[in-house]
Coordinates of C-alpha atoms in Angstrom, one line a residue:
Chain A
X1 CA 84.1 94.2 118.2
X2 CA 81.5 92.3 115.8
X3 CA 83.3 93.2 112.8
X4 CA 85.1 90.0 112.6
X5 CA 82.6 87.6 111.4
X6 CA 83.3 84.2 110.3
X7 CA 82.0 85.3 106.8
X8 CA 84.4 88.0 106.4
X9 CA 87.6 85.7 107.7
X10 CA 86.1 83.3 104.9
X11 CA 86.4 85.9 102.6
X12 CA 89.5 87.4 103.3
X13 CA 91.0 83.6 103.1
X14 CA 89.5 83.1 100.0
X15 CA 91.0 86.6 98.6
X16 CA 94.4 85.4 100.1
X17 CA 94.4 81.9 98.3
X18 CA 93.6 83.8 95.4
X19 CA 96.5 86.2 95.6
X20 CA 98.6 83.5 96.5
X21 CA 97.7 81.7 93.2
X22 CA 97.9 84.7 91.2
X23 CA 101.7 85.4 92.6
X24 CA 102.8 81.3 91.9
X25 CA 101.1 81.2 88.3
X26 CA 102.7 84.4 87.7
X27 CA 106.3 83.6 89.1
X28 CA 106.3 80.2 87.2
X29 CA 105.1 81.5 84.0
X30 CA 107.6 84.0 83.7
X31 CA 106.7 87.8 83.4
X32 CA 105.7 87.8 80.0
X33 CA 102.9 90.0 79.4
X34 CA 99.9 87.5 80.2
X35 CA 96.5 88.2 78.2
X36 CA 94.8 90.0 81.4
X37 CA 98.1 92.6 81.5
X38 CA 97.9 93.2 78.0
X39 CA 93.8 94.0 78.2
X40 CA 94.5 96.1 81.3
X41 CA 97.2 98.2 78.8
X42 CA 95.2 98.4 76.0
X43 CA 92.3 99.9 78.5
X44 CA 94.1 101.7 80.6
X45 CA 96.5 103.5 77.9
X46 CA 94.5 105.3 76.1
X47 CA 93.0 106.6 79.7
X48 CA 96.2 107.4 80.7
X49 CA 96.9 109.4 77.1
X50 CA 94.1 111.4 77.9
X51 CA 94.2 112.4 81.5
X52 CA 97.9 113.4 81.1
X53 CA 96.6 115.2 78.1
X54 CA 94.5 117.1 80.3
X55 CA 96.9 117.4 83.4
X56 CA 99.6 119.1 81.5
X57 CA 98.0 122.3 80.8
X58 CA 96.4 122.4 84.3
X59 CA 100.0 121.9 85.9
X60 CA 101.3 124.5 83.2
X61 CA 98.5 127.4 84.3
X62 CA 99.2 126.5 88.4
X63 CA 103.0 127.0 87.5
X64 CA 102.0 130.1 85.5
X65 CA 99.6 131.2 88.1
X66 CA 102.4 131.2 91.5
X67 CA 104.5 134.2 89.9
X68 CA 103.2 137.0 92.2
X69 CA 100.7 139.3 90.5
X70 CA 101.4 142.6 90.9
X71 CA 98.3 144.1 89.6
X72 CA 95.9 142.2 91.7
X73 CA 95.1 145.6 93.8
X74 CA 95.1 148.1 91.3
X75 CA 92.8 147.1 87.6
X76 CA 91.2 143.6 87.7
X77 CA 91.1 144.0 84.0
X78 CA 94.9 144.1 83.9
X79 CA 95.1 141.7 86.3
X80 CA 93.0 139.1 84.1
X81 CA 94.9 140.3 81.1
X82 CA 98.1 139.8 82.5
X83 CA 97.3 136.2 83.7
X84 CA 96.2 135.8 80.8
X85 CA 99.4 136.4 78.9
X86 CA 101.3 134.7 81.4
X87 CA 99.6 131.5 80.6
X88 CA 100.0 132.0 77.0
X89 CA 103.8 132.6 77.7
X90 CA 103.9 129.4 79.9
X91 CA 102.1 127.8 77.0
X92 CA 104.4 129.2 74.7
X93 CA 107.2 128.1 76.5
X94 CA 106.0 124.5 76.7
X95 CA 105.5 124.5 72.7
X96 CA 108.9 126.2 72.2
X97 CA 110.3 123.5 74.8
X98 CA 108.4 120.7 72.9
X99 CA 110.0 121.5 69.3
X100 CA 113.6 122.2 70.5
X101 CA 113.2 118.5 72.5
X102 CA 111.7 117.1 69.4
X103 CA 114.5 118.8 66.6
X104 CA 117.2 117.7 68.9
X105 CA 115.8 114.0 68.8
X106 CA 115.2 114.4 65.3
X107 CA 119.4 115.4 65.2
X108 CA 120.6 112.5 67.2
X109 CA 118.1 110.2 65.0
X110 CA 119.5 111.8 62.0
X111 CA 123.2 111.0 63.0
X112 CA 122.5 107.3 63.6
X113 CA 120.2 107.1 60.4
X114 CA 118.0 105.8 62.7
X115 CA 114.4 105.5 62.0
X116 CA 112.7 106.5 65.4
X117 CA 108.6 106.8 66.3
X118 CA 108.1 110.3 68.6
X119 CA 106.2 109.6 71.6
X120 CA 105.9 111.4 74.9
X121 CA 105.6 110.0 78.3
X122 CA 102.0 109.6 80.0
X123 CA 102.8 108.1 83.2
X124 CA 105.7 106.9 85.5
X125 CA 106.5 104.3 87.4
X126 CA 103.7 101.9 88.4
X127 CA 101.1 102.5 91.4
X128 CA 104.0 101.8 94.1
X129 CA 106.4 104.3 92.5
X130 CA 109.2 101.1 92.4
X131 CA 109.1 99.8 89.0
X132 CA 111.5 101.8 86.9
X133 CA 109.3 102.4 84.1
X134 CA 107.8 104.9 82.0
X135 CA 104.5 104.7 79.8
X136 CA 104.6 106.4 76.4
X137 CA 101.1 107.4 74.0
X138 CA 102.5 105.0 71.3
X139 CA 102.0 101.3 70.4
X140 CA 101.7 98.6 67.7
X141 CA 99.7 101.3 66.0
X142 CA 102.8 103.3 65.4
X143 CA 104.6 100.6 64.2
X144 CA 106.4 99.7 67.8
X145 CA 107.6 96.1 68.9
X146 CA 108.6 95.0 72.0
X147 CA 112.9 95.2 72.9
X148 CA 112.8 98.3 70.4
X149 CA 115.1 100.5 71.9
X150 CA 113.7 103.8 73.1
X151 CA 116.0 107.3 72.8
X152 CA 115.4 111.0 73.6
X153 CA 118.2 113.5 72.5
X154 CA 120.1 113.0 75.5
X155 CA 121.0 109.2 74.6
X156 CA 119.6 105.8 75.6
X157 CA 116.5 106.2 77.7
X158 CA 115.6 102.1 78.2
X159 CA 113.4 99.4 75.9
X160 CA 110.2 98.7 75.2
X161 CA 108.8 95.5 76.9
X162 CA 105.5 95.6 76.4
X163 CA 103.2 97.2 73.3
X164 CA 99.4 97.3 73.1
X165 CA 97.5 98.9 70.6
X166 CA 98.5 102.8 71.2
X167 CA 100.7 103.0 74.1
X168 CA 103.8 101.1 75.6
X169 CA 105.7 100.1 79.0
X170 CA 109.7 101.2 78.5
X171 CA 111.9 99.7 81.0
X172 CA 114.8 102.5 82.3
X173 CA 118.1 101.7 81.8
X174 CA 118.8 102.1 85.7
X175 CA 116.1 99.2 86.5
X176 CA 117.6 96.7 87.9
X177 CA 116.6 93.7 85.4
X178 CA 117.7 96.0 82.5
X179 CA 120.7 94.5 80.6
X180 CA 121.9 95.6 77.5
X181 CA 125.1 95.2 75.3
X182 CA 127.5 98.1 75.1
X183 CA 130.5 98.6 73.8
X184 CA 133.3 101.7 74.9
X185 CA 134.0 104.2 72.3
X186 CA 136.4 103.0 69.7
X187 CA 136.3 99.4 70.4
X188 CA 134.8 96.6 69.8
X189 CA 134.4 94.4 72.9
X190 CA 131.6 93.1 73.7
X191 CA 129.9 94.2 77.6
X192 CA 126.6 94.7 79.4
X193 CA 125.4 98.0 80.8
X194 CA 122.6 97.2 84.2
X195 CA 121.1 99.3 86.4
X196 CA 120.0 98.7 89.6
X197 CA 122.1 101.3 91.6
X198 CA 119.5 104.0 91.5
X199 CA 118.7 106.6 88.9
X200 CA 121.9 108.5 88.3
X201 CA 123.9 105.4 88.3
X202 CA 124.5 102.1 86.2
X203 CA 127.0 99.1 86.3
X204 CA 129.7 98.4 83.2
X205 CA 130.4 94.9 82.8
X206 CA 133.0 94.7 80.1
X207 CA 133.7 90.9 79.5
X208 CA 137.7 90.9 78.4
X209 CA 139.5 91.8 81.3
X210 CA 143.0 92.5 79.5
X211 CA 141.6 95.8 78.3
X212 CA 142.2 98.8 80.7
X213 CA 138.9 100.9 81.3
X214 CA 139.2 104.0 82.1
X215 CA 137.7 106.9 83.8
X216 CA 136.1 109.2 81.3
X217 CA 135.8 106.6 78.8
X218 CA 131.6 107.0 76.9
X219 CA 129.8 104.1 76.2
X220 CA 127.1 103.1 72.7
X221 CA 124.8 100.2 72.7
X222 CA 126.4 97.5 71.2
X223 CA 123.9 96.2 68.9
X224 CA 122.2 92.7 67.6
X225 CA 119.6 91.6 65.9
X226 CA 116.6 92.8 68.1
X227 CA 118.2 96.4 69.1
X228 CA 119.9 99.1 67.2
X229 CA 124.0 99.8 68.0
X230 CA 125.7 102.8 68.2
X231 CA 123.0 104.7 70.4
X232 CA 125.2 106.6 73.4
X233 CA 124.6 105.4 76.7
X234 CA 127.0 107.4 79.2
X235 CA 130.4 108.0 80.6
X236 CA 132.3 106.0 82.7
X237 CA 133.0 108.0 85.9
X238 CA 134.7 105.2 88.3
X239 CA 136.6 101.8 87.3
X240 CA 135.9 99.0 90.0
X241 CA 138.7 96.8 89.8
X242 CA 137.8 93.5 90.5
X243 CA 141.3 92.0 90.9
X244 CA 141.9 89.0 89.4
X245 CA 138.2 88.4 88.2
X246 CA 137.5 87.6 84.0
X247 CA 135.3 90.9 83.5
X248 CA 136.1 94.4 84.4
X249 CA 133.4 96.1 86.1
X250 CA 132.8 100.2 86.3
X251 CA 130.4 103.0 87.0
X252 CA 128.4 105.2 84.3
X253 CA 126.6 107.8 84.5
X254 CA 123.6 108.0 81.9
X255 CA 123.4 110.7 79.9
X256 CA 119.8 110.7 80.1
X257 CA 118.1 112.1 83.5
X258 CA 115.3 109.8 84.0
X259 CA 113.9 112.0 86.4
X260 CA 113.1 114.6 83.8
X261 CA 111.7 112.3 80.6
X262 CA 109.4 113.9 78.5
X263 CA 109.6 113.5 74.4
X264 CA 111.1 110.3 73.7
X265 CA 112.1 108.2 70.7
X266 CA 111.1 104.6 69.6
X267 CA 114.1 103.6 67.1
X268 CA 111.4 101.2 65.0
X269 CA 114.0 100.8 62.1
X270 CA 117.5 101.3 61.5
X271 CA 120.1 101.5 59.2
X272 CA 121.9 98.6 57.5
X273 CA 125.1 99.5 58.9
X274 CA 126.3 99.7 62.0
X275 CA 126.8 104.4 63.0
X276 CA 129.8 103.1 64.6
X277 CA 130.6 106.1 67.6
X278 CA 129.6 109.1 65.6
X279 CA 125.7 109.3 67.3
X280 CA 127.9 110.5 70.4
X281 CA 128.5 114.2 70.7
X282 CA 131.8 115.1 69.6
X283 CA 134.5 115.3 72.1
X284 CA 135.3 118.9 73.4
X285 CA 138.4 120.3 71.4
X286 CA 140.5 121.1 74.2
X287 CA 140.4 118.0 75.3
X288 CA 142.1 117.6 79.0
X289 CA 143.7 114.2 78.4
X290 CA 145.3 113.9 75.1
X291 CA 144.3 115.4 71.7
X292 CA 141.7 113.2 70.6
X293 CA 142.3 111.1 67.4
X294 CA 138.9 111.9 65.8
X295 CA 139.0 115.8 66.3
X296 CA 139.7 116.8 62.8
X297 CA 136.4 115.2 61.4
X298 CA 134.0 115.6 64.3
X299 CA 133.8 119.3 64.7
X300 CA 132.6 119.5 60.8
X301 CA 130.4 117.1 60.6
X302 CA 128.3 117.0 64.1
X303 CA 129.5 120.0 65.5
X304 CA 126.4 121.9 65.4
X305 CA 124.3 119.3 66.5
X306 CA 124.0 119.3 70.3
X307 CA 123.0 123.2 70.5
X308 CA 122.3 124.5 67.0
X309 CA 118.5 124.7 66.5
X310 CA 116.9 123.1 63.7
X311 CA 119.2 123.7 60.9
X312 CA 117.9 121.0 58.6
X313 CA 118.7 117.3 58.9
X314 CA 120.8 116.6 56.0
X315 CA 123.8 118.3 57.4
X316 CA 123.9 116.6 60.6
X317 CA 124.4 113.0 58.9
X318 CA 127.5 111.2 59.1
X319 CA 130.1 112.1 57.1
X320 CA 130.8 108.8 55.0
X321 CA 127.0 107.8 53.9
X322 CA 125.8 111.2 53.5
X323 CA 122.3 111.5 52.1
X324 CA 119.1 112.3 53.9
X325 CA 117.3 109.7 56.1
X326 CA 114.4 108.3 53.9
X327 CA 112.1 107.7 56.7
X328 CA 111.3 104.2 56.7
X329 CA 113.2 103.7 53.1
X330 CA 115.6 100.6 54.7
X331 CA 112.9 98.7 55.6
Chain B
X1 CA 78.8 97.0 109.1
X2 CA 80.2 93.9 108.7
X3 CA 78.8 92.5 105.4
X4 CA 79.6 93.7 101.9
X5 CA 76.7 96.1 100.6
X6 CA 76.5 96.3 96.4
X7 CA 76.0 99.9 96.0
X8 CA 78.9 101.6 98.7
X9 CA 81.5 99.0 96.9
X10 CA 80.6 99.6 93.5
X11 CA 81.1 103.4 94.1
X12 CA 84.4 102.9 96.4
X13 CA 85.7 100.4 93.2
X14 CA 84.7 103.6 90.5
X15 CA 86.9 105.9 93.0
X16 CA 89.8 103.6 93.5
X17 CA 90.4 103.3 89.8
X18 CA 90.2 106.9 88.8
X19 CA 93.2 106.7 92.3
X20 CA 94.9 104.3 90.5
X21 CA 94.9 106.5 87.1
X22 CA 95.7 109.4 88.9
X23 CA 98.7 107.8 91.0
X24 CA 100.0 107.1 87.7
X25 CA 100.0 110.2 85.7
X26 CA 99.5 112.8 88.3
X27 CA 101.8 111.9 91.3
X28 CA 104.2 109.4 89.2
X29 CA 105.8 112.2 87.9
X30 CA 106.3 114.3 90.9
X31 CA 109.7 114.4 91.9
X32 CA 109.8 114.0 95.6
X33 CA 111.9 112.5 98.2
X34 CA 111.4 109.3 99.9
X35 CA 108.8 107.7 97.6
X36 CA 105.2 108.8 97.0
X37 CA 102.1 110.1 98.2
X38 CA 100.0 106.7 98.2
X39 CA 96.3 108.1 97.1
X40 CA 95.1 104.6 96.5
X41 CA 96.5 103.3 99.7
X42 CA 95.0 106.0 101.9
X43 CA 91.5 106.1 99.5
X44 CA 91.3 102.4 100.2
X45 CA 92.0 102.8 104.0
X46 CA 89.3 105.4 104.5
X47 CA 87.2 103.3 102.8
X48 CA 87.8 100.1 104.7
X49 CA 87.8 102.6 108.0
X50 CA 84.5 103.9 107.3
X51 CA 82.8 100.4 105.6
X52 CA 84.5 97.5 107.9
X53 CA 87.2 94.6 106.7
X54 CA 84.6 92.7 104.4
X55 CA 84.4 96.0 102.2
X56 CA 88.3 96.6 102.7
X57 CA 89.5 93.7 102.0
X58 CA 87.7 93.0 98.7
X59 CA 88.5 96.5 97.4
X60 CA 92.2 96.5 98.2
X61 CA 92.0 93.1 96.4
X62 CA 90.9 94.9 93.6
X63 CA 93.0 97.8 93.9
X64 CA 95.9 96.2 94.3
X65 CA 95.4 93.6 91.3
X66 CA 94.6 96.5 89.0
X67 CA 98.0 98.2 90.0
X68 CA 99.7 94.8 89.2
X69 CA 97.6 94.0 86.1
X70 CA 99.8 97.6 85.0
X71 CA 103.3 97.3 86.3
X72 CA 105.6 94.7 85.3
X73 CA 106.2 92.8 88.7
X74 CA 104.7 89.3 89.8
X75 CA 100.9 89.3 89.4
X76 CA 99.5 89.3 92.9
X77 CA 101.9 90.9 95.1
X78 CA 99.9 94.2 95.2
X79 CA 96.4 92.6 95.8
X80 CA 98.3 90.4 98.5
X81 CA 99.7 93.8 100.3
X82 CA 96.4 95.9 99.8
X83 CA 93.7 92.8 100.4
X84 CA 95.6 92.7 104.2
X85 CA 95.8 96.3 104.7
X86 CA 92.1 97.0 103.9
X87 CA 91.1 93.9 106.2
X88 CA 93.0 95.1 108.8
X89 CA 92.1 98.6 108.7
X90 CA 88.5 97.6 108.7
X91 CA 88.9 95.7 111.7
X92 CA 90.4 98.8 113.5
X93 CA 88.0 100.9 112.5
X94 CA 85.1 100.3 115.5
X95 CA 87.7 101.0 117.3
X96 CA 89.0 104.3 116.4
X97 CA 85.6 105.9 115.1
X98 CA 84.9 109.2 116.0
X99 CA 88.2 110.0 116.8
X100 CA 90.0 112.3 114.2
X101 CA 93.4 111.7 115.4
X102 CA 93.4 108.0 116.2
X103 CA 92.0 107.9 112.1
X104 CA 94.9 109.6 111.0
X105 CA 97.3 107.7 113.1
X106 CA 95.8 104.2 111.1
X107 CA 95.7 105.6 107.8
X108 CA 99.4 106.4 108.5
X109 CA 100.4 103.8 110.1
X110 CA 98.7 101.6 107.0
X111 CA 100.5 103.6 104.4
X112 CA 103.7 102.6 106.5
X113 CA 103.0 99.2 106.5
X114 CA 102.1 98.6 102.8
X115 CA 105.1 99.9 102.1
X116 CA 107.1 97.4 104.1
X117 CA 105.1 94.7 103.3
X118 CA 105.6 95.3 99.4
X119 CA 109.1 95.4 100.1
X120 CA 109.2 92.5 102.0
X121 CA 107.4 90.1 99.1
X122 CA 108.9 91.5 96.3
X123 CA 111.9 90.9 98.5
X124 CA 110.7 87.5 98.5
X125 CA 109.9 86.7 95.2
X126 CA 113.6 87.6 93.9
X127 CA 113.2 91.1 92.9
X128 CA 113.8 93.8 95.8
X129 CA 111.0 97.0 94.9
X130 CA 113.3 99.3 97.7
X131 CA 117.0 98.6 98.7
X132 CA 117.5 97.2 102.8
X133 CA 118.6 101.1 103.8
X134 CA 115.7 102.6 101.8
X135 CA 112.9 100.7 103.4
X136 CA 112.4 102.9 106.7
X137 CA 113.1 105.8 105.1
X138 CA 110.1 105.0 102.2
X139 CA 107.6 103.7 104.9
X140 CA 108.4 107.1 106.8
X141 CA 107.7 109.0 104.0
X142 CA 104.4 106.9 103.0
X143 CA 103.4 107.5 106.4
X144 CA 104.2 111.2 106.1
X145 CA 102.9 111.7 102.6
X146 CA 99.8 109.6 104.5
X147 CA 99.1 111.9 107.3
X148 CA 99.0 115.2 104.4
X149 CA 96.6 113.5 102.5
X150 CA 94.8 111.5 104.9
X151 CA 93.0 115.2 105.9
X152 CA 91.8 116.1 102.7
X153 CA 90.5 113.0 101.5
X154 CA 89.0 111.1 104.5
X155 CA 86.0 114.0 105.2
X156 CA 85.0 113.5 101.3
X157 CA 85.1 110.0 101.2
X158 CA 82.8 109.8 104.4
X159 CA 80.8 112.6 102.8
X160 CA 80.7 110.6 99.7
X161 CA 79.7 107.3 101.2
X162 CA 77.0 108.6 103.5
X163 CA 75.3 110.2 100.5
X164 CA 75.8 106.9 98.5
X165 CA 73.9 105.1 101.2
X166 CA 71.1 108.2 101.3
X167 CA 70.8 107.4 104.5
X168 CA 69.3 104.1 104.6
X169 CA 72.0 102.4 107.1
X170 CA 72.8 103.7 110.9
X171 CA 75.9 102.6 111.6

């Protein structure tokens, strides 16, 4: 066919042995961010800041543009006028969307005392769409380090593993190398939250077995020294009993949808103390089960919090420390 | 067209990254079934279709290093995947040239095989991209997503590249 040379098989052999190389330095060195991986973030970051700066509005005027347009036929003025105003209304919808997203992160940042960076999310996922990863537009500039853990208003969105100058690779809770230490609601033991199981889904691992999980049961991030504690991860919605195994397994269900990620949080410092379970939205007063023990104080103290708009921060801190969050102040 | 020409690579390389950017921010975030329209997969086989394995198999090289270099897996395992795709593409395409359909049916049938090749290393090296049960389904999809793209993009690229090379090479 006389496109199979012998210089292009030498070339693709030497290509191979390079790739080959690349994968064993690579896999024996760990996956730490290398220097070349950390150049290519700090290049490509910034481009991807920008082009999703510019993709947004285009994707918000083709969504704005594919309502059907009754005044095409009858006054192109109108016609341009109402498109127009229909863009601005999309646009306005997007802002409105924007602050309510960033108030109620603002809330749930409030309720932990945590002190969190805003960023939003410039890309997804990596150029096979398997990683489970998200790219935000901040970095060491804003004051991020790598294992920070990274919220939005829903709850625990995943951690940052790798920071260049202004933007940053989160790992997703439901990847399957993410493991992190949570505890159930009103407890104290010590297990690990992984994903792995797809989006919606992520594995309990609670290491004392004598304790009973149960269905229903909502789960914080335990805390340590690199990560915050207290930040609510999701609701336990089937107990795999592993018979007579040391750990007690079970199903969650995130409360964040990954599929829908937009402003995030960066929690770059937090308070002394641990927020205990009051970051979680308080339990629904009729509760189904059993009156819950914490019912009298929660409905005072957070109970605007999920829906109310932004009604000032103060009021939505915990009840026992009180005080506003002096933003950066505990550092 | 065997041999690797400077100018006709350096443009293909320019397009392939502004792919890469655009996989990223633009089809990342769509939320669609059964993976992901690969544009730097089928970009890099209408290249290699059009320029011959030398061309191909340097670019995807490239390509694929550069999607590596920003993702978190194993350095390499992209290059590996796309460096065989683009030299086997390039060999197949004095055979199918001219032929509209038997184009589309490679570009396809490359999309479907990167995927199940990526699988199948980062199966290898210890950390699965797609589950057993979601590897047909994905390569269908890559295939499908493929053969909608494939349309679009493979008349500009040729376009492109035969106005890069102002005419100066008969194939």
């Amino acid at each position: 066919m006389g496109r199979d040379t012998r210089r292009t098989r030498l070339l693709l052999a030497i290509l191979l042995a390079a790739t080959f190389t690349l994968v064993t330095i690579d896999y024996r060195t760990g996956r730490a961010g290398s220097g070349a991986r950390g150049a290519a973030q700090s290049v490509f970051g910034p481009v991807e800041t920008a082009a999703s700066a510019v993709v947004r509005p285009v994707g918000r005027t083709a969504s704005s543009l594919t309502h059907p347009n009754r005044y095409h036929d009858r006054a192109d003025r109108l016609a341009q006028q109402n498109a127009q105003l229909r863009r601005q209304l999309a646009s306005n919808a997007a802002v409105t969307q924007e602050a309510a997203q960033l108030s109620a992160l603002r809330l749930i940042a409030d309720r932990g005392q945590y002190t969190i960076a805003p960023a939003r999310v410039t890309s997804v996922g990596d150029v096979t769409g398997t990683d489970w990863t998200v790219t935000i537009n901040a970095g060491r500039a804003d004051g991020i380090k790598a294992d920070e853990l990274v919220l939005n208003e829903a709850g625990l969105v995943g951690t940052v593993v790798t920071v260049s100058a202004t933007s940053s690779t989160v790992r997703l809770i439901c990847d399957p190398d993410s493991h992190i230490g949570a505890r159930l609601e009103k407890t104290h033991l010590l297990g690990a939250i992984a994903g792995g199981n797809g989006p919606n889904s992520l594995s309990f691992t609670l290491y004392d077995a004598s304790f009973q999980v149960r269905k229903g049961d909502r789960l914080v991030t335990f805390g340590s020294l690199d990560y915050a504690a207290g930040v609510p991860i999701g609701v336990v919605t089937k107990v795999l009993d592993s018979g007579s195994g040391l750990s007690r397994t079970a199903e969650v269900t995130p409360y964040v949808n990954v599929g829908t990620l937009d402003t995030v949080g960066i929690i770059v410092a937090r308070p002394a103390r641990d927020p205990g379970d009051r970051v979680l939205p308080p339990l629904p007063v009729p509760a189904p089960k059993k009156p819950a023990t914490r019912a009298p104080v929660a409905p005072t103290a957070t109970g605007p919090a999920t829906t109310g708009p932004a009604t000032g921060g103060p009021t939505a801190t915990g009840p026992a420390t009180g005080g506003p969050l002096a933003p950066g102040g505990t550092r | 067209m065997t041999g690797l020409r400077a100018t006709p690579v350096l443009a293909s390389a320019a397009a392939l990254v502004v792919a890469v950017i655009a996989q990223l921010v633009v089809i990342g975030p769509l939320p669609l079934p059964f993976g992901r329209p690969d544009l730097v997969l089928v970009l890099l086989a209408c290249i290699a279709l059009i320029e011959g394995p030398a061309t191909g198999a340097v670019l995807g090289f490239g390509a694929g290093l550069l999607g590596d270099l920003l993702s978190l897996h194993v350095l390499g395992q992209l290059a590996l995947v796309f460096c065989l795709v683009g030299y086997l593409v390039g060999m197949l395409g004095a055979e199918v040239e001219g032929s509209v359909a038997a184009s589309l049916v490679v570009i396809a049938g490359s999309a479907a095989v990167a995927t199940v090749g990526y699988a199948a290393i980062s199966a290898i090296l210890g950390d699965p991209a797609l589950s057993p049960r979601s590897v047909v389904p994905h390569a269908a999809g890559s295939a499908g997503y493929a053969l909608l793209v494939a349309p679009f993009l493979f008349p500009l690229v040729a376009a492109a590249l035969r106005r890069v090379e102002g005419g100066r090479a008969v194939r």
